[in-house]
Coordinates of N, CA and C in Angstrom, one line a residue:
X1 N 0.8 -1.2 0.0 CA 0.0 0.0 0.0 C 0.9 1.2 0.0
X2 N 0.6 2.2 -0.8 CA 1.4 3.4 -0.9 C 1.2 4.3 0.3
X3 N 2.2 4.9 0.7 CA 2.1 5.8 1.8 C 1.7 7.2 1.4
X4 N 0.7 7.7 2.1 CA 0.2 9.1 1.7 C 1.1 10.1 2.2
X5 N 1.3 11.1 1.5 CA 2.1 12.3 1.9 C 1.3 13.6 1.7
X6 N 1.5 14.5 2.6 CA 0.9 15.8 2.5 C 2.0 16.8 2.3
X7 N 1.7 17.7 1.3 CA 2.7 18.7 1.0 C 2.3 19.9 1.9
X8 N 3.2 20.4 2.7 CA 3.0 21.5 3.6 C 3.8 22.7 3.1
X9 N 3.2 23.9 3.3 CA 3.8 25.1 2.9 C 5.0 25.4 3.8
X10 N 6.0 26.2 3.3 CA 7.1 26.6 4.2 C 6.7 27.2 5.5
X11 N 5.6 28.0 5.4 CA 5.2 28.7 6.6 C 4.7 27.7 7.7
X12 N 4.0 26.7 7.3 CA 3.5 25.6 8.2 C 4.7 24.9 8.8
X13 N 5.6 24.5 7.9 CA 6.8 23.8 8.4 C 7.6 24.6 9.4
X14 N 7.7 25.9 9.2 CA 8.3 26.8 10.2 C 7.6 26.8 11.5
X15 N 6.2 26.9 11.4 CA 5.4 26.9 12.7 C 5.7 25.5 13.4
X16 N 5.7 24.4 12.7 CA 6.0 23.1 13.4 C 7.3 23.1 14.0
X17 N 8.3 23.7 13.4 CA 9.7 23.7 14.0 C 9.7 24.6 15.2
X18 N 8.9 25.7 15.2 CA 8.8 26.5 16.4 C 8.1 25.8 17.5
X19 N 7.0 25.1 17.2 CA 6.4 24.3 18.3 C 7.3 23.2 18.8
X20 N 8.1 22.6 18.0 CA 9.0 21.6 18.4 C 10.1 22.2 19.3
X21 N 10.6 23.4 18.9 CA 11.6 24.1 19.7 C 11.0 24.4 21.1
X22 N 9.8 24.9 21.1 CA 9.1 25.3 22.4 C 9.0 24.0 23.3
X23 N 8.6 22.9 22.7 CA 8.5 21.7 23.5 C 9.9 21.3 24.0
X24 N 10.9 21.3 23.2 CA 12.2 21.0 23.7 C 12.7 21.9 24.8
X25 N 12.5 23.2 24.7 CA 12.8 24.1 25.7 C 12.1 23.9 27.0
X26 N 10.8 23.5 26.9 CA 10.0 23.2 28.1 C 10.6 22.0 28.8
X27 N 11.0 21.0 28.0 CA 11.6 19.8 28.6 C 13.0 20.1 29.3
X28 N 13.8 20.9 28.6 CA 15.1 21.3 29.2 C 14.9 22.1 30.4
X29 N 14.0 23.0 30.4 CA 13.7 23.9 31.6 C 13.4 23.0 32.8
X30 N 12.7 21.9 32.6 CA 12.3 21.0 33.6 C 13.4 20.0 34.0
X31 N 14.5 20.1 33.2 CA 15.6 19.2 33.4 C 15.2 17.7 33.3
X32 N 14.3 17.4 32.3 CA 13.9 16.1 32.0 C 14.6 15.5 30.8
X33 N 15.0 14.2 30.9 CA 15.7 13.6 29.8 C 14.7 13.2 28.7
X34 N 15.2 13.0 27.5 CA 14.4 12.5 26.4 C 13.8 11.1 26.8
X35 N 14.6 10.3 27.4 CA 14.2 8.9 27.8 C 12.9 9.0 28.8
X36 N 13.0 9.9 29.8 CA 11.9 10.0 30.8 C 10.7 10.6 30.1
X37 N 10.8 11.6 29.3 CA 9.6 12.2 28.7 C 9.0 11.2 27.7
X38 N 9.8 10.6 27.0 CA 9.2 9.6 26.0 C 8.5 8.5 26.7
X39 N 9.1 8.0 27.8 CA 8.4 6.9 28.6 C 7.1 7.4 29.1
X40 N 7.1 8.6 29.7 CA 5.8 9.2 30.2 C 4.8 9.4 29.2
X41 N 5.2 9.8 28.0 CA 4.3 10.1 26.9 C 3.9 8.8 26.1
X42 N 4.6 7.7 26.4 CA 4.2 6.4 25.7 C 4.7 6.4 24.3
X43 N 5.8 7.1 24.0 CA 6.3 7.1 22.6 C 7.8 6.7 22.7
X44 N 8.4 6.5 21.5 CA 9.8 6.2 21.4 C 10.6 7.5 21.5
X45 N 11.9 7.3 21.9 CA 12.8 8.5 21.9 C 12.9 9.1 20.5
X46 N 12.9 8.3 19.5 CA 13.0 8.8 18.1 C 11.8 9.7 17.8
X47 N 10.6 9.3 18.3 CA 9.4 10.1 18.0 C 9.5 11.4 18.8
X48 N 10.0 11.4 20.0 CA 10.2 12.7 20.7 C 11.2 13.6 20.0
X49 N 12.3 13.0 19.5 CA 13.2 13.8 18.8 C 12.6 14.4 17.5
X50 N 11.7 13.6 16.9 CA 11.0 14.1 15.7 C 10.1 15.3 16.1
X51 N 9.4 15.2 17.2 CA 8.5 16.2 17.7 C 9.4 17.5 17.9
X52 N 10.5 17.3 18.6 CA 11.3 18.5 19.0 C 11.9 19.1 17.8
X53 N 12.0 18.4 16.7 CA 12.5 18.9 15.4 C 11.4 19.4 14.5
X54 N 10.1 19.3 15.0 CA 9.0 19.8 14.2 C 8.6 19.0 13.0
X55 N 8.9 17.7 13.1 CA 8.6 16.8 11.9 C 7.1 16.7 11.7
X56 N 6.6 17.0 10.5 CA 5.2 17.0 10.2 C 4.6 15.5 10.2
X57 N 5.4 14.5 10.1 CA 4.9 13.2 10.0 C 4.5 12.6 11.3
X58 N 4.8 13.3 12.4 CA 4.4 12.8 13.7 C 2.9 13.1 14.0
X59 N 2.2 12.2 14.6 CA 0.7 12.4 14.8 C 0.5 13.4 15.8
X60 N -0.6 14.1 15.7 CA -1.1 15.1 16.7 C -1.2 14.5 18.1
X61 N -1.6 13.3 18.1 CA -1.7 12.6 19.4 C -0.4 12.5 20.1
X62 N 0.7 12.3 19.4 CA 2.0 12.2 20.0 C 2.4 13.5 20.6
X63 N 2.1 14.6 19.8 CA 2.4 15.9 20.4 C 1.6 16.2 21.7
X64 N 0.4 15.8 21.7 CA -0.5 16.0 22.9 C 0.1 15.2 24.0
X65 N 0.5 13.9 23.8 CA 1.0 13.1 24.8 C 2.3 13.7 25.4
X66 N 3.1 14.3 24.6 CA 4.3 14.9 25.1 C 4.0 16.2 26.0
X67 N 3.0 17.0 25.5 CA 2.6 18.1 26.3 C 2.0 17.7 27.7
X68 N 1.3 16.6 27.7 CA 0.8 16.1 28.9 C 1.9 15.6 29.8
X69 N 2.9 14.9 29.3 CA 4.0 14.4 30.0 C 4.8 15.6 30.6
X70 N 4.8 16.7 30.0 CA 5.5 17.9 30.5 C 4.7 18.7 31.4
X71 N 3.4 18.3 31.6 CA 2.5 19.1 32.5 C 1.9 20.3 31.8
X72 N 1.8 20.2 30.5 CA 1.3 21.4 29.7 C 0.0 21.0 29.0
X73 N -0.8 20.1 29.6 CA -2.0 19.7 28.9 C -3.0 20.8 28.7
X74 N -3.0 21.8 29.6 CA -3.9 22.9 29.4 C -3.6 23.8 28.2
X75 N -2.3 23.7 27.8 CA -1.9 24.5 26.6 C -2.6 24.0 25.3
X76 N -3.0 22.8 25.3 CA -3.7 22.2 24.1 C -5.0 23.0 23.9
X77 N -5.7 23.4 24.9 CA -7.0 24.1 24.7 C -6.8 25.5 24.2
X78 N -5.5 26.0 24.1 CA -5.3 27.3 23.6 C -5.3 27.4 22.1
X79 N -5.2 26.2 21.5 CA -5.2 26.2 20.0 C -6.5 26.7 19.5
X80 N -6.4 27.7 18.6 CA -7.5 28.3 17.9 C -8.5 29.0 19.0
X81 N -8.0 29.3 20.1 CA -8.8 29.9 21.2 C -9.4 31.3 20.7
X82 N -8.6 32.1 20.3 CA -9.0 33.5 19.8 C -9.1 33.5 18.3
X83 N -10.2 32.9 17.8 CA -10.4 32.8 16.4 C -11.1 34.2 15.9
X84 N -10.2 35.2 15.8 CA -10.7 36.5 15.4 C -11.4 36.5 14.1
X85 N -10.8 35.9 13.1 CA -11.3 35.8 11.7 C -12.7 35.1 11.7
X86 N -12.7 33.9 12.4 CA -14.0 33.2 12.5 C -15.1 34.0 13.2
X87 N -14.7 34.6 14.2 CA -15.7 35.4 15.0 C -16.2 36.6 14.1
X88 N -15.3 37.2 13.3 CA -15.7 38.3 12.4 C -16.7 37.8 11.4
X89 N -16.4 36.6 10.8 CA -17.4 36.0 9.8 C -18.7 35.7 10.5
X90 N -18.7 35.2 11.7 CA -19.9 34.9 12.4 C -20.7 36.2 12.7
X91 N -20.0 37.2 13.1 CA -20.7 38.5 13.4 C -21.3 39.1 12.1
X92 N -20.7 38.9 11.0 CA -21.2 39.5 9.7 C -22.5 38.8 9.3
X93 N -22.7 37.6 9.7 CA -23.9 36.8 9.3 C -25.1 37.1 10.3
X94 N -24.8 37.7 11.4 CA -25.9 38.0 12.4 C -26.6 39.3 11.9
X95 N -27.9 39.1 11.7 CA -28.7 40.2 11.2 C -29.4 40.9 12.4
X96 N -29.6 42.2 12.3 CA -30.3 42.8 13.4 C -31.7 42.2 13.5
X97 N -32.2 42.0 14.7 CA -33.5 41.4 14.9 C -34.5 42.6 14.6
X98 N -35.6 42.2 13.9 CA -36.7 43.2 13.7 C -37.7 43.0 14.8
X99 N -38.2 44.1 15.2 CA -39.2 44.1 16.3 C -40.6 43.6 15.7
X100 N -41.3 43.0 16.5 CA -42.6 42.5 16.1 C -43.5 43.8 15.9
X101 N -44.4 43.7 15.0 CA -45.3 44.9 14.8 C -46.2 45.0 16.0
X102 N -46.5 46.3 16.3 CA -47.4 46.6 17.5 C -48.8 46.1 17.2
X103 N -49.4 45.5 18.2 CA -50.7 45.0 18.0 C -51.7 46.0 18.6
X104 N -52.9 46.1 18.0 CA -53.9 46.9 18.5 C -54.8 46.0 19.4
X105 N -54.8 46.4 20.6 CA -55.6 45.6 21.5 C -56.0 46.4 22.7
X106 N -56.4 45.7 23.8 CA -56.8 46.4 25.0 C -55.7 47.4 25.5
X107 N -54.4 46.9 25.5 CA -53.3 47.7 26.1 C -53.1 49.0 25.3
X108 N -53.2 48.9 24.0 CA -52.9 50.1 23.1 C -54.0 51.1 23.3
X109 N -55.3 50.7 23.6 CA -56.4 51.7 23.7 C -56.2 52.4 25.0
X110 N -55.7 51.8 26.1 CA -55.5 52.4 27.4 C -54.4 53.5 27.3
X111 N -53.5 53.4 26.5 CA -52.4 54.3 26.4 C -52.8 55.6 25.8
X112 N -53.8 55.6 25.0 CA -54.3 56.8 24.3 C -54.8 57.9 25.2

């Protein structure tokens, strides 16, 4: 079976390298070895090295496992948190509500 490949733009590859660098720095600040973090994350050392190098072939689940092993699991929820563009599109689709027409009834006669 042929292996599927995804072509990523240079910008995306740069972002992945930045994420990998940030993960590596977090590990080093905690003075944790590659061996320990990979064991805690349930991945191989080679996979952790690939993550720290920003390799796009590593699964998102592996990235999340490493973040959890580093005690950064809450950082995952920050992805796409402030979706300014999406919120702008949503706001553009919101139409101002129209008021219901006034009805003539007992209440309207009393006000006269």
